[in-house]
PDB file of C-alpha atoms in Angstrom:
ATOM      1  CA  MET S   1      19.931 -25.751   1.914  1.00  0.00           C
ATOM      2  CA  PHE S   2      17.721 -23.504  -0.387  1.00  0.00           C
ATOM      3  CA  THR S   3      18.539 -22.809  -4.318  1.00  0.00           C
ATOM      4  CA  LEU S   4      16.702 -19.622  -5.205  1.00  0.00           C
ATOM      5  CA  TYR S   5      16.431 -19.737  -9.161  1.00  0.00           C
ATOM      6  CA  GLY S   6      15.879 -15.875 -10.156  1.00  0.00           C
ATOM      7  CA  SER S   7      17.495 -12.224 -12.132  1.00  0.00           C
ATOM      8  CA  ASP S   8      18.830  -9.777 -10.198  1.00  0.00           C
ATOM      9  CA  ALA S   9      16.725  -7.430 -12.516  1.00  0.00           C
ATOM     10  CA  SER S  10      13.258  -8.865 -11.426  1.00  0.00           C
ATOM     11  CA  PRO S  11      11.447  -7.241  -8.578  1.00  0.00           C
ATOM     12  CA  PHE S  12       9.818 -10.528  -7.813  1.00  0.00           C
ATOM     13  CA  VAL S  13      13.655 -11.948  -7.160  1.00  0.00           C
ATOM     14  CA  ARG S  14      14.486  -8.815  -5.547  1.00  0.00           C
ATOM     15  CA  THR S  15      11.854  -9.163  -3.164  1.00  0.00           C
ATOM     16  CA  VAL S  16      13.056 -12.633  -2.208  1.00  0.00           C
ATOM     17  CA  ARG S  17      16.847 -12.022  -1.999  1.00  0.00           C
ATOM     18  CA  VAL S  18      16.316  -9.171   0.560  1.00  0.00           C
ATOM     19  CA  THR S  19      13.869 -11.444   2.611  1.00  0.00           C
ATOM     20  CA  LEU S  20      17.056 -13.751   2.719  1.00  0.00           C
ATOM     21  CA  ILE S  21      18.671 -11.480   4.121  1.00  0.00           C
ATOM     22  CA  GLU S  22      16.599 -10.184   6.373  1.00  0.00           C
ATOM     23  CA  THR S  23      16.426 -13.939   7.779  1.00  0.00           C
ATOM     24  CA  GLY S  24      19.657 -14.496   7.442  1.00  0.00           C
ATOM     25  CA  LEU S  25      18.645 -17.530   5.461  1.00  0.00           C
ATOM     26  CA  ASP S  26      20.630 -16.415   2.741  1.00  0.00           C
ATOM     27  CA  ARG S  27      23.954 -18.288   4.147  1.00  0.00           C
ATOM     28  CA  ARG S  28      21.914 -21.026   3.379  1.00  0.00           C
ATOM     29  CA  THR S  29      20.885 -20.556   0.093  1.00  0.00           C
ATOM     30  CA  GLU S  30      22.622 -21.120  -3.689  1.00  0.00           C
ATOM     31  CA  ARG S  31      21.623 -18.720  -6.070  1.00  0.00           C
ATOM     32  CA  ARG S  32      21.130 -19.681  -9.792  1.00  0.00           C
ATOM     33  CA  GLU S  33      20.829 -17.303 -12.403  1.00  0.00           C
ATOM     34  CA  VAL S  34      18.206 -18.030 -15.509  1.00  0.00           C
ATOM     35  CA  GLY S  35      17.021 -15.896 -17.892  1.00  0.00           C
ATOM     36  CA  THR S  36      13.557 -16.521 -19.376  1.00  0.00           C
ATOM     37  CA  ASN S  37      10.396 -14.752 -20.886  1.00  0.00           C
ATOM     38  CA  PRO S  38       7.198 -15.913 -21.952  1.00  0.00           C
ATOM     39  CA  MET S  39       8.141 -17.415 -25.102  1.00  0.00           C
ATOM     40  CA  GLU S  40      11.639 -18.842 -24.197  1.00  0.00           C
ATOM     41  CA  PRO S  41      11.529 -20.215 -20.717  1.00  0.00           C
ATOM     42  CA  ASP S  42      14.585 -21.515 -19.069  1.00  0.00           C
ATOM     43  CA  SER S  43      14.777 -25.480 -19.352  1.00  0.00           C
ATOM     44  CA  THR S  44      16.541 -25.094 -15.896  1.00  0.00           C
ATOM     45  CA  LEU S  45      13.631 -23.338 -14.485  1.00  0.00           C
ATOM     46  CA  THR S  46      10.613 -25.003 -16.336  1.00  0.00           C
ATOM     47  CA  ALA S  47      11.908 -28.309 -14.209  1.00  0.00           C
ATOM     48  CA  ALA S  48      11.774 -26.167 -10.869  1.00  0.00           C
ATOM     49  CA  ASN S  49       8.519 -24.276 -11.998  1.00  0.00           C
ATOM     50  CA  PRO S  50       6.297 -25.536 -14.558  1.00  0.00           C
ATOM     51  CA  LEU S  51       5.317 -22.178 -14.817  1.00  0.00           C
ATOM     52  CA  GLY S  52       7.994 -21.072 -15.905  1.00  0.00           C
ATOM     53  CA  LYS S  53       8.543 -17.826 -13.879  1.00  0.00           C
ATOM     54  CA  ILE S  54      10.557 -16.300 -11.693  1.00  0.00           C
ATOM     55  CA  PRO S  55      11.779 -16.684  -8.301  1.00  0.00           C
ATOM     56  CA  ALA S  56      11.206 -20.021  -7.341  1.00  0.00           C
ATOM     57  CA  LEU S  57      13.056 -21.544  -4.361  1.00  0.00           C
ATOM     58  CA  GLY S  58      14.202 -25.304  -4.738  1.00  0.00           C
ATOM     59  CA  ARG S  59      14.392 -26.830  -0.515  1.00  0.00           C
ATOM     60  CA  ASP S  60      15.997 -30.254   0.059  1.00  0.00           C
ATOM     61  CA  ASP S  61      13.358 -31.400   2.338  1.00  0.00           C
ATOM     62  CA  GLY S  62      10.420 -30.648  -0.132  1.00  0.00           C
ATOM     63  CA  PRO S  63       9.535 -29.690  -3.784  1.00  0.00           C
ATOM     64  CA  THR S  64      10.216 -26.625  -5.152  1.00  0.00           C
ATOM     65  CA  LEU S  65       8.194 -23.031  -4.302  1.00  0.00           C
ATOM     66  CA  TYR S  66       7.569 -20.582  -6.436  1.00  0.00           C
ATOM     67  CA  ASP S  67       5.302 -17.216  -6.480  1.00  0.00           C
ATOM     68  CA  SER S  68       7.916 -14.156  -4.387  1.00  0.00           C
ATOM     69  CA  ARG S  69       4.633 -14.070  -1.563  1.00  0.00           C
ATOM     70  CA  VAL S  70       5.002 -17.869  -0.637  1.00  0.00           C
ATOM     71  CA  ILE S  71       8.592 -18.048  -0.634  1.00  0.00           C
ATOM     72  CA  CYS S  72       8.449 -14.744   1.580  1.00  0.00           C
ATOM     73  CA  ARG S  73       5.645 -16.280   3.565  1.00  0.00           C
ATOM     74  CA  TYR S  74       7.807 -19.356   4.267  1.00  0.00           C
ATOM     75  CA  LEU S  75      10.958 -18.029   4.381  1.00  0.00           C
ATOM     76  CA  ASP S  76       9.542 -16.212   7.680  1.00  0.00           C
ATOM     77  CA  ALA S  77       8.053 -18.759   9.111  1.00  0.00           C
ATOM     78  CA  GLN S  78      11.334 -20.894   8.894  1.00  0.00           C
ATOM     79  CA  SER S  79      12.771 -17.958  10.408  1.00  0.00           C
ATOM     80  CA  GLY S  80      10.303 -16.580  12.935  1.00  0.00           C
ATOM     81  CA  ALA S  81      11.520 -13.044  11.127  1.00  0.00           C
ATOM     82  CA  GLY S  82       7.990 -11.908  12.252  1.00  0.00           C
ATOM     83  CA  LEU S  83       7.912 -10.263   8.453  1.00  0.00           C
ATOM     84  CA  TYR S  84       3.887 -10.728   8.777  1.00  0.00           C
ATOM     85  CA  PRO S  85       2.716  -9.835  12.414  1.00  0.00           C
ATOM     86  CA  GLN S  86      -0.833 -11.381  13.052  1.00  0.00           C
ATOM     87  CA  SER S  87      -1.950  -7.927  14.802  1.00  0.00           C
ATOM     88  CA  ARG S  88      -2.147  -6.005  11.387  1.00  0.00           C
ATOM     89  CA  LEU S  89      -1.551  -9.161   8.905  1.00  0.00           C
ATOM     90  CA  TRP S  90      -4.194  -7.706   6.893  1.00  0.00           C
ATOM     91  CA  GLU S  91      -3.253  -4.909   6.527  1.00  0.00           C
ATOM     92  CA  VAL S  92       0.533  -6.094   5.730  1.00  0.00           C
ATOM     93  CA  LEU S  93      -0.996  -8.320   3.356  1.00  0.00           C
ATOM     94  CA  THR S  94      -2.880  -5.760   1.160  1.00  0.00           C
ATOM     95  CA  LEU S  95       0.013  -3.253   1.047  1.00  0.00           C
ATOM     96  CA  GLU S  96       2.344  -6.195  -0.134  1.00  0.00           C
ATOM     97  CA  ALA S  97      -0.673  -7.113  -2.762  1.00  0.00           C
ATOM     98  CA  THR S  98      -0.600  -3.517  -3.824  1.00  0.00           C
ATOM     99  CA  ALA S  99       3.355  -3.019  -4.246  1.00  0.00           C
ATOM    100  CA  HIS S 100       3.196  -6.565  -6.326  1.00  0.00           C
ATOM    101  CA  GLY S 101       0.685  -5.009  -8.543  1.00  0.00           C
ATOM    102  CA  ILE S 102       2.578  -2.305  -9.541  1.00  0.00           C
ATOM    103  CA  MET S 103       5.753  -4.768 -10.177  1.00  0.00           C
ATOM    104  CA  GLU S 104       3.077  -6.729 -12.191  1.00  0.00           C
ATOM    105  CA  ALA S 105       2.386  -3.395 -14.403  1.00  0.00           C
ATOM    106  CA  ALA S 106       5.991  -2.132 -14.673  1.00  0.00           C
ATOM    107  CA  VAL S 107       6.923  -5.544 -15.831  1.00  0.00           C
ATOM    108  CA  GLY S 108       3.507  -6.243 -18.553  1.00  0.00           C
ATOM    109  CA  MET S 109       5.305  -2.126 -19.902  1.00  0.00           C
ATOM    110  CA  VAL S 110       8.606  -3.614 -19.937  1.00  0.00           C
ATOM    111  CA  TYR S 111       7.433  -6.838 -21.773  1.00  0.00           C
ATOM    112  CA  GLU S 112       5.140  -5.156 -24.226  1.00  0.00           C
ATOM    113  CA  GLY S 113       8.135  -2.991 -25.769  1.00  0.00           C
ATOM    114  CA  ARG S 114      10.737  -5.856 -25.402  1.00  0.00           C
ATOM    115  CA  PHE S 115       8.945  -8.940 -27.266  1.00  0.00           C
ATOM    116  CA  ARG S 116       6.674  -7.205 -29.368  1.00  0.00           C
ATOM    117  CA  PRO S 117       7.178  -6.039 -32.939  1.00  0.00           C
ATOM    118  CA  ALA S 118       7.258  -2.112 -32.774  1.00  0.00           C
ATOM    119  CA  GLU S 119       5.017  -1.997 -35.052  1.00  0.00           C
ATOM    120  CA  LYS S 120       2.420  -3.792 -32.624  1.00  0.00           C
ATOM    121  CA  VAL S 121       3.389  -2.026 -29.424  1.00  0.00           C
ATOM    122  CA  HIS S 122       0.215  -1.231 -27.927  1.00  0.00           C
ATOM    123  CA  GLU S 123       0.927   2.402 -26.399  1.00  0.00           C
ATOM    124  CA  PRO S 124      -2.252   2.924 -25.150  1.00  0.00           C
ATOM    125  CA  TRP S 125      -2.105  -0.570 -23.024  1.00  0.00           C
ATOM    126  CA  ILE S 126       1.213   0.492 -21.912  1.00  0.00           C
ATOM    127  CA  GLU S 127      -0.152   3.922 -20.353  1.00  0.00           C
ATOM    128  CA  GLY S 128      -3.253   1.812 -19.150  1.00  0.00           C
ATOM    129  CA  GLN S 129      -0.710  -0.562 -17.025  1.00  0.00           C
ATOM    130  CA  TRP S 130       1.412   3.304 -16.105  1.00  0.00           C
ATOM    131  CA  GLN S 131      -1.967   4.641 -14.714  1.00  0.00           C
ATOM    132  CA  LYS S 132      -3.019   1.245 -12.620  1.00  0.00           C
ATOM    133  CA  ALA S 133       0.753   1.808 -11.180  1.00  0.00           C
ATOM    134  CA  ALA S 134       0.175   5.386 -10.487  1.00  0.00           C
ATOM    135  CA  ARG S 135      -2.989   4.803  -8.816  1.00  0.00           C
ATOM    136  CA  ALA S 136      -1.567   2.289  -6.828  1.00  0.00           C
ATOM    137  CA  LEU S 137       1.390   5.161  -5.623  1.00  0.00           C
ATOM    138  CA  ASP S 138      -1.000   7.734  -5.234  1.00  0.00           C
ATOM    139  CA  SER S 139      -3.021   5.673  -2.390  1.00  0.00           C
ATOM    140  CA  ILE S 140       0.012   4.607  -0.786  1.00  0.00           C
ATOM    141  CA  ASP S 141       1.386   7.965  -0.267  1.00  0.00           C
ATOM    142  CA  SER S 142      -2.091   9.355   0.894  1.00  0.00           C
ATOM    143  CA  LEU S 143      -3.409   6.806   2.477  1.00  0.00           C
ATOM    144  CA  TRP S 144      -1.042   3.980   3.898  1.00  0.00           C
ATOM    145  CA  VAL S 145       2.543   5.534   4.793  1.00  0.00           C
ATOM    146  CA  SER S 146       1.958   5.061   8.207  1.00  0.00           C
ATOM    147  CA  HIS S 147       1.771   1.491   7.705  1.00  0.00           C
ATOM    148  CA  LEU S 148       5.458   1.722   6.360  1.00  0.00           C
ATOM    149  CA  SER S 149       7.106   2.937   9.751  1.00  0.00           C
ATOM    150  CA  GLY S 150       7.999   0.433  12.579  1.00  0.00           C
ATOM    151  CA  LYS S 151       9.402  -2.668  12.627  1.00  0.00           C
ATOM    152  CA  LEU S 152       9.766  -4.693   9.099  1.00  0.00           C
ATOM    153  CA  THR S 153       7.535  -6.132   6.897  1.00  0.00           C
ATOM    154  CA  GLY S 154       6.976  -8.414   4.135  1.00  0.00           C
ATOM    155  CA  ALA S 155       5.198  -5.133   3.070  1.00  0.00           C
ATOM    156  CA  GLN S 156       7.893  -2.174   3.299  1.00  0.00           C
ATOM    157  CA  ILE S 157       9.899  -5.349   1.359  1.00  0.00           C
ATOM    158  CA  ALA S 158       7.658  -5.585  -1.627  1.00  0.00           C
ATOM    159  CA  LEU S 159       7.234  -2.334  -1.817  1.00  0.00           C
ATOM    160  CA  GLY S 160      11.124  -1.232  -1.598  1.00  0.00           C
ATOM    161  CA  ALA S 161      11.320  -3.402  -4.493  1.00  0.00           C
ATOM    162  CA  ALA S 162       8.884  -2.228  -6.751  1.00  0.00           C
ATOM    163  CA  LEU S 163       9.787   1.485  -6.116  1.00  0.00           C
ATOM    164  CA  GLY S 164      13.383   0.753  -7.130  1.00  0.00           C
ATOM    165  CA  TYR S 165      12.155  -1.478 -10.169  1.00  0.00           C
ATOM    166  CA  LEU S 166      10.440   1.937 -10.754  1.00  0.00           C
ATOM    167  CA  ASP S 167      13.695   3.733 -10.976  1.00  0.00           C
ATOM    168  CA  LEU S 168      15.683   0.775 -12.932  1.00  0.00           C
ATOM    169  CA  ARG S 169      13.421   0.481 -15.722  1.00  0.00           C
ATOM    170  CA  HIS S 170      11.109   3.897 -15.844  1.00  0.00           C
ATOM    171  CA  ALA S 171      13.112   6.397 -14.163  1.00  0.00           C
ATOM    172  CA  GLY S 172      11.277   9.024 -16.943  1.00  0.00           C
ATOM    173  CA  ARG S 173       8.316   8.235 -15.255  1.00  0.00           C
ATOM    174  CA  ASP S 174       9.719  10.065 -12.111  1.00  0.00           C
ATOM    175  CA  TRP S 175       6.902   8.435  -9.523  1.00  0.00           C
ATOM    176  CA  ARG S 176       8.061  10.666  -6.759  1.00  0.00           C
ATOM    177  CA  ALA S 177       6.569  13.368  -8.595  1.00  0.00           C
ATOM    178  CA  GLY S 178       3.566  14.817  -6.249  1.00  0.00           C
ATOM    179  CA  ARG S 179       4.353  11.457  -3.582  1.00  0.00           C
ATOM    180  CA  PRO S 180       6.567  13.349  -1.212  1.00  0.00           C
ATOM    181  CA  ALA S 181       5.346  11.137   2.021  1.00  0.00           C
ATOM    182  CA  LEU S 182       6.535   8.113  -0.155  1.00  0.00           C
ATOM    183  CA  ALA S 183       9.485   9.426  -1.686  1.00  0.00           C
ATOM    184  CA  ALA S 184      10.957  10.271   1.694  1.00  0.00           C
ATOM    185  CA  TRP S 185      10.343   6.868   3.343  1.00  0.00           C
ATOM    186  CA  GLU S 186      11.564   5.363   0.203  1.00  0.00           C
ATOM    187  CA  ARG S 187      15.239   7.503   0.375  1.00  0.00           C
ATOM    188  CA  ASP S 188      15.453   5.955   3.831  1.00  0.00           C
ATOM    189  CA  PHE S 189      14.556   2.442   3.156  1.00  0.00           C
ATOM    190  CA  ALA S 190      16.558   2.347   0.014  1.00  0.00           C
ATOM    191  CA  GLU S 191      19.800   2.726   2.459  1.00  0.00           C
ATOM    192  CA  ARG S 192      18.969  -0.763   4.232  1.00  0.00           C
ATOM    193  CA  ALA S 193      21.991  -3.013   4.057  1.00  0.00           C
ATOM    194  CA  SER S 194      19.668  -5.852   2.053  1.00  0.00           C
ATOM    195  CA  MET S 195      18.463  -2.967  -0.205  1.00  0.00           C
ATOM    196  CA  VAL S 196      21.789  -1.658  -0.824  1.00  0.00           C
ATOM    197  CA  ALA S 197      23.095  -5.908  -1.760  1.00  0.00           C
ATOM    198  CA  THR S 198      20.592  -6.246  -3.911  1.00  0.00           C
ATOM    199  CA  ARG S 199      20.281  -3.288  -5.953  1.00  0.00           C
ATOM    200  CA  PRO S 200      20.558  -4.162  -9.802  1.00  0.00           C
ATOM    201  CA  ALA S 201      23.651  -2.952 -11.661  1.00  0.00           C
TER     202      ALA S 201
END
């Protein structure tokens, strides 16, 4: 049995939740909702992950795993789902890392506005984070879309979660504008049963 510590709004947690469904391991997983932020980490979470970050995956047969990429690789290895095919492993890992970079930038923008006093919010820093995400989105649209076709991979899952988070927290930025290939891919991928089941309310 597994215990997943996380929050439904987190794109990192959603990546793991989708992976759990796609590997069939969700039936063996208990979910534990934890709220956390850098200033007030949840004590239940820090007991599982000393960094106080989500997601974390408790296991009956070993120490808790954390970092969504570590957890997803573990779930893939446990299930044999083939989400990280050896024949194109480096492309999958690079695209997965790009998706995680988008998540990190997007979450950082939210944190800047949520946890700093209004007079200390640094708008140029927020814009810098968005430009980082925008460059990544442009690169995927122009160079990486062909790698999003075919059998499901961990990169596709991470990117789907990243784009879903942009819609959730940064809808006004309209990430689809000027990126028709990526927008078309996301439109189809968002209708996968695992994505629908994990869509934040």
